[in-house]
Coordinates of C-alpha atoms in Angstrom, one line a residue:
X12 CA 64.5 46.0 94.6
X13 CA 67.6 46.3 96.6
X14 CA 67.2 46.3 100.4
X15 CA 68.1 49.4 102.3
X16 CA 69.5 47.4 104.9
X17 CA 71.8 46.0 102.6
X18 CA 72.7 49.7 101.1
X19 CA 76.7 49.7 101.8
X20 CA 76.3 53.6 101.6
X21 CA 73.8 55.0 104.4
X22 CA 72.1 58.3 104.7
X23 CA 74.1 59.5 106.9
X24 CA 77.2 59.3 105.7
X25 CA 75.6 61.2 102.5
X26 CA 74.3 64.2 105.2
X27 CA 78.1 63.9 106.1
X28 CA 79.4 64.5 103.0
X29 CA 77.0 66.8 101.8
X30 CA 78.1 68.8 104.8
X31 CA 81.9 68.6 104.5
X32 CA 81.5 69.7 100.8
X33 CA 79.2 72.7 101.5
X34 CA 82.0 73.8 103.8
X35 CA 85.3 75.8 102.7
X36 CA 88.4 76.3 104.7
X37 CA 90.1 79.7 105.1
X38 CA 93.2 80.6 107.1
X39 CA 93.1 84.4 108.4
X40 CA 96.7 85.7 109.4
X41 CA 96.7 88.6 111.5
X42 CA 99.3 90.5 111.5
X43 CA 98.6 93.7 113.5
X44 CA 97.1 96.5 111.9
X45 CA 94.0 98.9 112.8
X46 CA 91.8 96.3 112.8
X47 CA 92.9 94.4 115.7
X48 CA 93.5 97.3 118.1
X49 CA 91.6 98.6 121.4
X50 CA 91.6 102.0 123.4
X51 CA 94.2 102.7 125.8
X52 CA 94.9 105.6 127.8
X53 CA 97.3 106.4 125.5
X54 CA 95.1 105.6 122.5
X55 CA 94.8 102.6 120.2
X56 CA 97.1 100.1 120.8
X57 CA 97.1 96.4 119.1
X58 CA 95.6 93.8 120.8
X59 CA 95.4 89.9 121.2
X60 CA 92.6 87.9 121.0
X61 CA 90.8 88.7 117.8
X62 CA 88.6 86.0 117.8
X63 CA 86.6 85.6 121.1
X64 CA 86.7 89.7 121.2
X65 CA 85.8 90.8 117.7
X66 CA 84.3 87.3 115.9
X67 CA 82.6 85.1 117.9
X68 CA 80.1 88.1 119.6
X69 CA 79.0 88.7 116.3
X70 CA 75.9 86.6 114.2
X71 CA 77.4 87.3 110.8
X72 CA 80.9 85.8 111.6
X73 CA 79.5 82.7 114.1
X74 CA 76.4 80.5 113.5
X75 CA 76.7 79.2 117.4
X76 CA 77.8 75.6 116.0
X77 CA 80.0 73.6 118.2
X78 CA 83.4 75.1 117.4
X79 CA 86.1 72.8 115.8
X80 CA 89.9 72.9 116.9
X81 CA 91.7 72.8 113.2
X82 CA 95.6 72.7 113.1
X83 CA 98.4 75.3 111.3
X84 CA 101.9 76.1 110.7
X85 CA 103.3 79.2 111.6
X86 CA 106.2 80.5 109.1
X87 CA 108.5 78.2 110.3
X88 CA 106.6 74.9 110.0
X89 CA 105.5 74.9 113.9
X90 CA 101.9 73.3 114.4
X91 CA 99.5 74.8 116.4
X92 CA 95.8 74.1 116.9
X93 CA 93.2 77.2 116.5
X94 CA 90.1 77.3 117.5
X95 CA 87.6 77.7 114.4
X96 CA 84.4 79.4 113.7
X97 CA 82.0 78.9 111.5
X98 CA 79.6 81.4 109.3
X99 CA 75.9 80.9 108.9
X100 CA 74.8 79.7 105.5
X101 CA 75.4 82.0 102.9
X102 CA 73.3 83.4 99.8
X103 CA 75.2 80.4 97.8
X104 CA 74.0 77.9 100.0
X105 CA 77.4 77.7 101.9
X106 CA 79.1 77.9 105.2
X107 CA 83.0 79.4 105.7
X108 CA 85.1 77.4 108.3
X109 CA 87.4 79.9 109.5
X110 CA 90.6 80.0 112.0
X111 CA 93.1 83.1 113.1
X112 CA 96.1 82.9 113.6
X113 CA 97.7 85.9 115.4
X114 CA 102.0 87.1 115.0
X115 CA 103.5 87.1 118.4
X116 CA 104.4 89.9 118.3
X117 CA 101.6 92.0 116.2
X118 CA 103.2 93.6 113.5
X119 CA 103.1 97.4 112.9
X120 CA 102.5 98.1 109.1
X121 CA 104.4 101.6 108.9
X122 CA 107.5 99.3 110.3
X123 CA 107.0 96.1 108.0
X124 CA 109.9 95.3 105.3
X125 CA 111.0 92.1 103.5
X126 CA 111.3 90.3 106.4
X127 CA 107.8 90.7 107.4
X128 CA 106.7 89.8 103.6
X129 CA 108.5 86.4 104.0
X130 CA 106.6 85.6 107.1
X131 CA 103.3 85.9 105.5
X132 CA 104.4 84.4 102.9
X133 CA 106.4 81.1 104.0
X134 CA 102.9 81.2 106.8
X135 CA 100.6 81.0 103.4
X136 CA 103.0 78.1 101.7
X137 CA 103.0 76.2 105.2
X138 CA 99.3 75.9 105.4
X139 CA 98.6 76.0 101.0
X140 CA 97.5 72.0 100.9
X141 CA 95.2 72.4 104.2
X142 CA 93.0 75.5 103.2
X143 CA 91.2 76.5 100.6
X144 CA 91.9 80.3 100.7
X145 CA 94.1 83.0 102.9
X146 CA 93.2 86.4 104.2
X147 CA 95.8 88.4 105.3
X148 CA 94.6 91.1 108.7
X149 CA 96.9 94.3 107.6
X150 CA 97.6 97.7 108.3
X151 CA 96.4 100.5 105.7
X152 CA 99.8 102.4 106.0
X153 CA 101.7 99.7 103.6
X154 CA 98.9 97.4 102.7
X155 CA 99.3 98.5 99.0
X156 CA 103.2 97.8 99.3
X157 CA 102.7 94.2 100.7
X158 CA 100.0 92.9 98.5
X159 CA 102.5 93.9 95.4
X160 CA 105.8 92.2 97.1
X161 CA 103.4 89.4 98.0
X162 CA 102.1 89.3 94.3
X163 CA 105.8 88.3 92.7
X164 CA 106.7 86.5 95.8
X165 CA 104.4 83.7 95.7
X166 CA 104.8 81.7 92.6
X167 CA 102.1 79.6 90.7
X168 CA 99.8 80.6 92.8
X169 CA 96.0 78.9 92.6
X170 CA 94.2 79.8 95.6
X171 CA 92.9 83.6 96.4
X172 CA 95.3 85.5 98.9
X173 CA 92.9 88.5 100.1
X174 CA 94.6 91.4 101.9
X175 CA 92.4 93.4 104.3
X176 CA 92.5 95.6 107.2
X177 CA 90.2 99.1 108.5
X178 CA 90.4 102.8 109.2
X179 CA 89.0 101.5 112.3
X180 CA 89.0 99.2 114.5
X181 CA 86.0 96.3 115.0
X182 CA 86.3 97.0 118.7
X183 CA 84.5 100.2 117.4
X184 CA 80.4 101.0 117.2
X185 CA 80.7 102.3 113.8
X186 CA 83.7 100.6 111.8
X187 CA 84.6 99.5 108.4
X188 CA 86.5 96.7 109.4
X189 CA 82.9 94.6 109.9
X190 CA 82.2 95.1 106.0
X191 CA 85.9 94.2 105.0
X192 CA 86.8 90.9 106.7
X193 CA 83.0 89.4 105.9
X194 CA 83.6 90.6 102.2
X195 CA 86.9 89.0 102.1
X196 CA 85.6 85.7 103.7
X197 CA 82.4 85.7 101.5
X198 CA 84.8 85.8 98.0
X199 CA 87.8 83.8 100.1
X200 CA 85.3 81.0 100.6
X201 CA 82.7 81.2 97.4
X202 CA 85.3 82.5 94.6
X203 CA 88.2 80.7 93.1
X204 CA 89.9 84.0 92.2
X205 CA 93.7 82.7 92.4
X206 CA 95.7 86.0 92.5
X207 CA 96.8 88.5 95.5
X208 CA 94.2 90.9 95.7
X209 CA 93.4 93.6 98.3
X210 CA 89.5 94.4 99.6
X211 CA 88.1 97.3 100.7
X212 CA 85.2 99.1 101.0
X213 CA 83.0 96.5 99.0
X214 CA 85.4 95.9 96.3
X215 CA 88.2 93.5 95.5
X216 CA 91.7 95.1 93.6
X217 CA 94.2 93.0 92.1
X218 CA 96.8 93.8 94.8
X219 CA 99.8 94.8 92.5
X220 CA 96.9 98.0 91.5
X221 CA 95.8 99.3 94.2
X222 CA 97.1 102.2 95.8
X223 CA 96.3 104.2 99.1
X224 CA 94.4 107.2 98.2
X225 CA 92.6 108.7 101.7
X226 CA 94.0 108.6 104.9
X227 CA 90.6 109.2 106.7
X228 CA 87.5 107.8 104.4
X229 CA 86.1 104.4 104.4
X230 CA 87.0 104.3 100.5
X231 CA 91.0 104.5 101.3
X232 CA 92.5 102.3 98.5
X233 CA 91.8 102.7 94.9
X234 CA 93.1 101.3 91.5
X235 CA 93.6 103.8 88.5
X236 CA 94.5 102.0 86.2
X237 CA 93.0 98.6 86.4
X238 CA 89.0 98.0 87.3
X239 CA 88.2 95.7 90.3
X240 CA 88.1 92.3 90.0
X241 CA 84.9 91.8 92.3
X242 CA 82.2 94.1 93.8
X243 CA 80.3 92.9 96.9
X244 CA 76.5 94.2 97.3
X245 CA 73.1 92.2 97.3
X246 CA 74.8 89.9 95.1
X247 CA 78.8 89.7 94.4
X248 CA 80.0 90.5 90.9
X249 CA 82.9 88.9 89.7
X250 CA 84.9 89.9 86.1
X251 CA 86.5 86.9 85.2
X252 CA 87.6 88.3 82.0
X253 CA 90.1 90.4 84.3
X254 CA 90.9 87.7 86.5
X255 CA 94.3 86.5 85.8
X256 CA 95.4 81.9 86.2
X257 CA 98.5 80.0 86.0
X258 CA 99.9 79.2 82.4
X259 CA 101.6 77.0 83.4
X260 CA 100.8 73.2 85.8
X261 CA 103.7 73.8 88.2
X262 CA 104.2 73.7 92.0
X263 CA 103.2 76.1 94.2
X264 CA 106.4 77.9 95.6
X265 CA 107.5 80.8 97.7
X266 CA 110.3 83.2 96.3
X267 CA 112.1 84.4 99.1
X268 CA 115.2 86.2 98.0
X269 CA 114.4 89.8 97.9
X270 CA 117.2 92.7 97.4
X271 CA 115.8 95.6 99.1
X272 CA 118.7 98.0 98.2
X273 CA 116.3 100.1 96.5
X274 CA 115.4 103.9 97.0
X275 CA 112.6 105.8 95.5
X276 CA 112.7 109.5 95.0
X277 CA 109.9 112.3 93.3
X278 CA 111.1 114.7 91.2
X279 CA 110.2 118.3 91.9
X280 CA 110.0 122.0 90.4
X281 CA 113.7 122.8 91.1
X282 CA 115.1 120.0 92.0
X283 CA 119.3 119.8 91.6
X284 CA 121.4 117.0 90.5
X285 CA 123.4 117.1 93.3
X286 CA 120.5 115.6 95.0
X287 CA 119.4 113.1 92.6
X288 CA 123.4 112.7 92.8
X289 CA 123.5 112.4 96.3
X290 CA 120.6 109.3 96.0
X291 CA 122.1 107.6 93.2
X292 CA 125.7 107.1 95.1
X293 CA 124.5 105.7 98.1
X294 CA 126.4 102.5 98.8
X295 CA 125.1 99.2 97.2
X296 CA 122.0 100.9 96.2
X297 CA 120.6 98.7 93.1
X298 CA 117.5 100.4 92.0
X299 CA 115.8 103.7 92.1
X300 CA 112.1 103.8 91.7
X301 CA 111.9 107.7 89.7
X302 CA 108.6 109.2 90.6
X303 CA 108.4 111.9 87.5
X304 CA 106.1 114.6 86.1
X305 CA 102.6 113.5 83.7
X306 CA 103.5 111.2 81.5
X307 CA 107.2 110.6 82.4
X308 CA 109.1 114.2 82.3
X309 CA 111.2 116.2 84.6
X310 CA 113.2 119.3 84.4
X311 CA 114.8 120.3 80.8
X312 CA 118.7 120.0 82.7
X313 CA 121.7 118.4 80.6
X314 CA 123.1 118.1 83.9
X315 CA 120.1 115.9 86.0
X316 CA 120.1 113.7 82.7
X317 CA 123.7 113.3 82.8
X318 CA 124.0 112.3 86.6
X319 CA 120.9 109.7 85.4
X320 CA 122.7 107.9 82.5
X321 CA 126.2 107.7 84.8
X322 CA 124.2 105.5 87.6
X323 CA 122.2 103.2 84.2
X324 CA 126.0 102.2 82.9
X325 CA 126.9 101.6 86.5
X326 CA 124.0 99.2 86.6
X327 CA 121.7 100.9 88.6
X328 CA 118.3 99.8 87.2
X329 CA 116.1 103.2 87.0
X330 CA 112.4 102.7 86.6
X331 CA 110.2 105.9 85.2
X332 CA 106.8 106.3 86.8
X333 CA 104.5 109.2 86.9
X334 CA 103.1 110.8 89.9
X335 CA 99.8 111.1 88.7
X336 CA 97.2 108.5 90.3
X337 CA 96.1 107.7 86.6
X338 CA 97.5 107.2 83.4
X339 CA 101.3 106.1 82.1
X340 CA 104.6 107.4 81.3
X341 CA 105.6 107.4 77.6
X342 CA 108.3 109.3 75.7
X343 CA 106.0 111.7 74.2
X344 CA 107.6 114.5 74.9
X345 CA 111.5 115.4 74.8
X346 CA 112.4 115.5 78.5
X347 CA 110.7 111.7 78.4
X348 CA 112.6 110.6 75.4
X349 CA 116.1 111.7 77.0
X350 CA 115.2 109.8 80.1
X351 CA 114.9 106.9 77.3
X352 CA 118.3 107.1 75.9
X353 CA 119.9 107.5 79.2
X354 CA 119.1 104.5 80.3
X355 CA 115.7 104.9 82.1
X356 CA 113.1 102.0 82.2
X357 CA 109.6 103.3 81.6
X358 CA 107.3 101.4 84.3
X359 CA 104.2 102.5 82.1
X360 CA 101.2 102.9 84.3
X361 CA 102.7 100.5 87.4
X362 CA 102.1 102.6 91.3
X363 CA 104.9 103.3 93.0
X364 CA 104.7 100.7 95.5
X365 CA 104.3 97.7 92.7
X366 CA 107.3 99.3 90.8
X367 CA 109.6 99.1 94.2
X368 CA 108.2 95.6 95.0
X369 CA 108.8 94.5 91.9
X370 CA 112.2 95.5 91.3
X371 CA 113.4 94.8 94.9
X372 CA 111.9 91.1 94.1
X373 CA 113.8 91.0 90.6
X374 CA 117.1 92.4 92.2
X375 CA 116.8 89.3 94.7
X376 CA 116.9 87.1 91.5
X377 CA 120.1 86.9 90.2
X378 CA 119.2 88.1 86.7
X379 CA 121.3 90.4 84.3
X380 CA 120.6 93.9 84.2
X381 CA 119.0 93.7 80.7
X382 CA 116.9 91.0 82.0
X383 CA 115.7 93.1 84.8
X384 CA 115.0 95.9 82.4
X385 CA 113.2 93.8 80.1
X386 CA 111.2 92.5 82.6
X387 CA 110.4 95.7 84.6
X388 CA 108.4 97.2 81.5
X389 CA 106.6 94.3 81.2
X390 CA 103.6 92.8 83.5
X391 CA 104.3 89.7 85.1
X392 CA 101.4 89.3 87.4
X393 CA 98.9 91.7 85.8
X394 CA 100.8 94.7 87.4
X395 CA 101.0 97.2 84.3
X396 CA 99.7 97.5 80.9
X397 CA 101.4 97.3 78.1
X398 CA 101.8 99.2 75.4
X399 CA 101.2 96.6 72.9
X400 CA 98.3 96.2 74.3
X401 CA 95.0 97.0 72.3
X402 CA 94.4 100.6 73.9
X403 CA 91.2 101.0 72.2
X404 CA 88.4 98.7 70.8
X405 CA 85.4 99.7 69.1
X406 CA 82.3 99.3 71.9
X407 CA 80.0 96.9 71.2
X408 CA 80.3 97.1 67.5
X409 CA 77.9 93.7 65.8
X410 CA 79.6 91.2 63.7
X411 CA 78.3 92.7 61.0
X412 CA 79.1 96.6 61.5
X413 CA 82.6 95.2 62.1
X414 CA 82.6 93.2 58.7
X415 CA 81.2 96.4 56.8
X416 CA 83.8 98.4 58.5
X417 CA 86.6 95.6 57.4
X418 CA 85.0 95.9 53.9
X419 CA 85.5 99.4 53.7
X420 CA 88.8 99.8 54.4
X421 CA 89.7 96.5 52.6
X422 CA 88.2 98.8 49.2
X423 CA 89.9 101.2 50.0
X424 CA 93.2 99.6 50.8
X425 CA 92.5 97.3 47.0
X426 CA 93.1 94.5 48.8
X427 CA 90.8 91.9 47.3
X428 CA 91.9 88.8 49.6
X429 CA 90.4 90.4 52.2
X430 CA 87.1 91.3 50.1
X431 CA 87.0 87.9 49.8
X432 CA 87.5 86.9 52.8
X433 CA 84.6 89.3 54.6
X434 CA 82.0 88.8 51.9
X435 CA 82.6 84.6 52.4
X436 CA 82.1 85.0 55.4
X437 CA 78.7 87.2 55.5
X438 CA 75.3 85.6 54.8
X439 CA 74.4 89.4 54.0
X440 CA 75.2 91.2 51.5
X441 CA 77.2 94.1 52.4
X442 CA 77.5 95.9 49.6
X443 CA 73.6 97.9 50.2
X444 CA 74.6 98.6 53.8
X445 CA 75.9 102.4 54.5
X446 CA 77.8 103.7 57.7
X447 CA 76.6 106.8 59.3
X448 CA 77.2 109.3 56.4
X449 CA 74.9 107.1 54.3
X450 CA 77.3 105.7 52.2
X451 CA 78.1 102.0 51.0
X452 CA 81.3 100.5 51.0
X453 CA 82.3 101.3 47.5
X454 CA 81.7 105.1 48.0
X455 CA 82.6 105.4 51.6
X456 CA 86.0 106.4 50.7
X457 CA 86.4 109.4 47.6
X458 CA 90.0 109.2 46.9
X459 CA 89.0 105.4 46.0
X460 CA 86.2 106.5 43.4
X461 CA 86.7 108.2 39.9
X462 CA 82.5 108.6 39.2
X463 CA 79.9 108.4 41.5
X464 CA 76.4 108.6 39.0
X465 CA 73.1 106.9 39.0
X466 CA 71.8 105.4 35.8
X467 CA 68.3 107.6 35.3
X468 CA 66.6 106.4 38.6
X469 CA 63.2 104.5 37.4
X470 CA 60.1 105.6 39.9
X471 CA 60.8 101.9 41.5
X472 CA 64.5 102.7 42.5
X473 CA 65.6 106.0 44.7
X474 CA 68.3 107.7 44.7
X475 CA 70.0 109.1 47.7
X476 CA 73.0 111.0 48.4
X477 CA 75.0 110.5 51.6
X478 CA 75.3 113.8 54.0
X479 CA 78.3 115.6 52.4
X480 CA 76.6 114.9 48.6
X481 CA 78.8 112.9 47.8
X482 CA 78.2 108.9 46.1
X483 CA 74.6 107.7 44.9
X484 CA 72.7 104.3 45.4
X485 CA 69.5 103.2 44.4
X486 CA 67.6 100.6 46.5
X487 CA 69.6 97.6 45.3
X488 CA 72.9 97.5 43.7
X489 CA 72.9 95.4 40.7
X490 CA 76.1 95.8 39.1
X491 CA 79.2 97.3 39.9
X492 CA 81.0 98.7 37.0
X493 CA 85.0 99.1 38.0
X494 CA 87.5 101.3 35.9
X495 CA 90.9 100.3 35.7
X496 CA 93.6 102.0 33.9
X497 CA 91.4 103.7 31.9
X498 CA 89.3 101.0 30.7
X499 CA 86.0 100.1 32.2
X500 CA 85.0 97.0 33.3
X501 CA 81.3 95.5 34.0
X502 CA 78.5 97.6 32.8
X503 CA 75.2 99.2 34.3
X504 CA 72.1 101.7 33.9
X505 CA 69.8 98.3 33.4
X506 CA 66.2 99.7 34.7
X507 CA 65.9 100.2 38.4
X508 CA 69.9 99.6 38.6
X509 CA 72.8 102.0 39.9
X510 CA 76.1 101.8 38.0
X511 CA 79.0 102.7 40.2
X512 CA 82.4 103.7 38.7
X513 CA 85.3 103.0 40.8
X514 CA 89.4 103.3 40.0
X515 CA 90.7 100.4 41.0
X516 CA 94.2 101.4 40.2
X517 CA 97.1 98.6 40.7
X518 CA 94.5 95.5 40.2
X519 CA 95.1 93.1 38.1
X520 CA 92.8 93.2 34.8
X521 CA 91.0 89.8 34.7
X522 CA 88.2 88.2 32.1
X523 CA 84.6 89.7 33.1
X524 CA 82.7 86.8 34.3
X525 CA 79.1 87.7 34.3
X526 CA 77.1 85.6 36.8
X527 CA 73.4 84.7 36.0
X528 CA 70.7 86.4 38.4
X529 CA 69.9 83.0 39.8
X530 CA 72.9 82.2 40.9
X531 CA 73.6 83.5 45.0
X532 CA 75.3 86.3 45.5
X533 CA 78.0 84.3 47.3
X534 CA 78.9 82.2 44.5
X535 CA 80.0 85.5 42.3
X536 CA 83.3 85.8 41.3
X537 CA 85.4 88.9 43.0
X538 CA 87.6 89.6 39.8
X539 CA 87.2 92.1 38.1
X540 CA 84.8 93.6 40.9
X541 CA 81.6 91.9 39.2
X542 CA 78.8 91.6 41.7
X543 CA 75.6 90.1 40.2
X544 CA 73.2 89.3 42.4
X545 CA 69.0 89.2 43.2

């Protein structure tokens, strides 16, 4: 037995590190916003001093421990030292080191532009390697608009970025802004969620989604067309099949060079194209976020569409979005499909302020214009969906309702590679199973089958008749008997056995190879449609 005295590693130093480690860093950056602000006499105003005002009075944000003097950057690589607090121990058995650090001066979110995305940003790339997660103290007014620019600005990102902010402020009895910056810290400091997202009111949006929908409610910011990445409650729900990563092991960088030269305009009953005109010829404008009717139309006017093709072959990128908080633009109908040959890029289901953000950023880059219209109807960061996508899937369908479905069609589409390949890969044989009309494979589809009649059913097999009276079975299917260019192949009516007569047009005809009834079903030949089996 080894001495403790001569242990090299002590129990302290394991207390230590046990403590470090159950301890995560995050850097909040406050940049002005509801939140931070405090009565005047001529209203709310914002207001220094976030932390010993709003944090440190308050249990759920301070556990009392000594507090701890950590050091930052600002945007331009200055170093200051914060003071830190510290949360009590969470439902994961965890504490969250925190730190503030406030603009000077606080920023006023109906008034932020590019400039003031850079800030946060280079402020988030000057501090990556030193904390583990960033949450970003915002205004409601553009929060939407900065978590999208913020989205394509920083690149290969692998920490969470959480934008946050109130429809009132914490200096308030009864606020939302307690419930927001706790349930950004709690999934900033448990969750390794590495995108730009946006929280509010208990749940966590990916922050190129989410959209400003109530100017007054608790519940202001919403995402249509994409569910939320987390929910906060008892416990915190996280879907990590929705949760997007880097492809790729690269650095983490900031993209600076944004070209905000871009307008965005909604169409409207009545609208002229003098005015649309009027946008389109503004000097060095680049891009014009279109804000159109449903799913991407606007007036019938040979006029309006003309105007939009002129500024497309000037190189004015045009990106087609609909007004509606849910749903996409497509060229269904023909106002929609004009748009398309004049040039207009359809933005598919992207929000307004992701489709601006987004084509300011890929203005910024240098790129051709077909580049940037190749890129602009395609998601980059999660932003849209594409229409490649899969835009349905059957819900919760078992392996084996999928493979009887795949065997159906496969009969009816004659394509015996694929008959092959499902009943290989069944342990069950699928051939006895029906779908909800009650009928099997082979007489699921009636253009496929020339005869559908029993053999005289025996007392020991039933017959039964699907819902539309079509097709017969009796309890087990024996042999199938296939006709082919007139001439029938396999045979049935053996006692207690079905015979099932189906035209097999366009297959090859092969040697009938009878298989003994010992033999397992899956070692049956396919050709010509032969199925023997116990």
């Amino acid at each position: 037995m080894v001495a403790a005295s001569k242990n090299p590693l002590r129990r302290e130093s394991f207390v230590e590190y046990e403590e470090a480690t159950a301890e995560s860093r995050v850097l909040i950056i406050m940049t002005g916003g509801t939140i931070c602000m405090r009565r005047s006499p001529d209203g709310y105003v914002p207001a220094t001093g976030f932390v010993d005002s709003c944090l440190a009075i308050r249990p759920s944000f301070n556990d009392c421990s000594p507090a701890k003097e950590l050091i930052a950057r600002t945007d331009t690589g200055e170093e200051v030292v914060l003071k830190s607090l510290r949360t009590p121990l969470t439902s994961y058995q965890k504490k969250i080191r925190y730190c503030v650090m406030e603009f000077n001066p606080l920023l006023d979110s109906s008034s932020i532009n590019a400039k003031g995305w850079k800030k946060i940003a280079f402020t988030i790339y000057n501090n990556y390697k030193d904390f583990d997660a960033f949450i970003v103290l915002h205004g409601t007014d553009s929060l939407a608009y900065t978590s999208s620019a913020l989205s394509f600005m920083l690149q290969n990102l692998g920490k969470p970025v959480i934008l946050t902010g109130s429809q009132t402020p914490m200096s308030e009895l009864q606020n939302d802004a307690t419930d927001n910056l706790l349930g950004s810290l709690l999934i900033a400091g448990h969750f390794m969620i590495p995108e730009v997202c946006l929280f509010f009111n208990h749940e966590l949006y990916r922050g190129n989604r989410a959209t400003k929908v109530n100017a007054t409610a608790f519940g202001a910011f919403q995402s249509p067309n994409c569910p939320p990445l987390a929910t906060v409650g008892i416990n915190t729900t996280a879907r990590w099949d929705l949760i997007m990563r880097p492809n790729a092991i690269e650095k983490f960088r900031v993209e600076e060079n944004l070209d905000a030269h871009v307008a965005c305009l909604r169409i409207f009953p009545g609208i002229l194209p003098e005015m649309v005109e009027g946008v389109l010829n503004l000097k060095n404008l680049k891009g014009l976020v279109l804000e159109t009717f449903g799913a991407g139309n606007l007036p019938e006017d040979e006029r309006l569409i003309r105007v939009l093709g002129e500024a497309c072959r000037r190189g004015i990128i045009i990106v087609n979005v609909t007004q509606c908080l849910t749903g996409t633009v497509s060229p269904l109908y023909a106002p929609g499909t004009a748009l398309g040959r004049a040039g207009v890029v359809f933005g598919h289901d992207l929000t307004s302020e992701a489709a601006l953000t987004k084509l300011i950023w890929l203005l910024g880059k240098g790129l051709t214009d077909t580049q940037i219209r190749f890129q602009m109807s395609h998601s980059l960061r999660g932003e849209l969906t594409e229409q490649s996508q899969t835009l349905f899937e059957h819900p919760g369908l078992s392996p084996k309702m999928e493979s009887l479905s795949r065997l159906g069609y496969a009969i009816r589409d004659g394509d015996l590679e694929e008959i092959e390949r499902v009943l290989a890969a069944q342990r069950e044989w699928l051939l006895n199973e029906v779908d909800y009309a009650g009928r099997t494979p082979l007489v699921r589809d009636e253009s496929f089958l020339s005869v559908v009649a029993p053999s005289p059913p025996s007392p020991s097999s039933p017959v039964s008749r699907d819902r539309c009276g079509a097709g017969a079975r009796g309890a087990k299917i024996e042999t199938v008997s296939v006709k082919h260019d007139g001439v029938r192949y396999g045979k049935g009516g053996q006692k207690g056995n079905v015979g099932v007569n189906a035209n097999a047009s366009g297959m090859k005809q092969q040697k009938l190879q009878t298989q003994s009834q010992s033999q397992p079903w899956w070692t049956a030949k396919l050709q010509p449609y032969r199925y023997a089996f116990r």
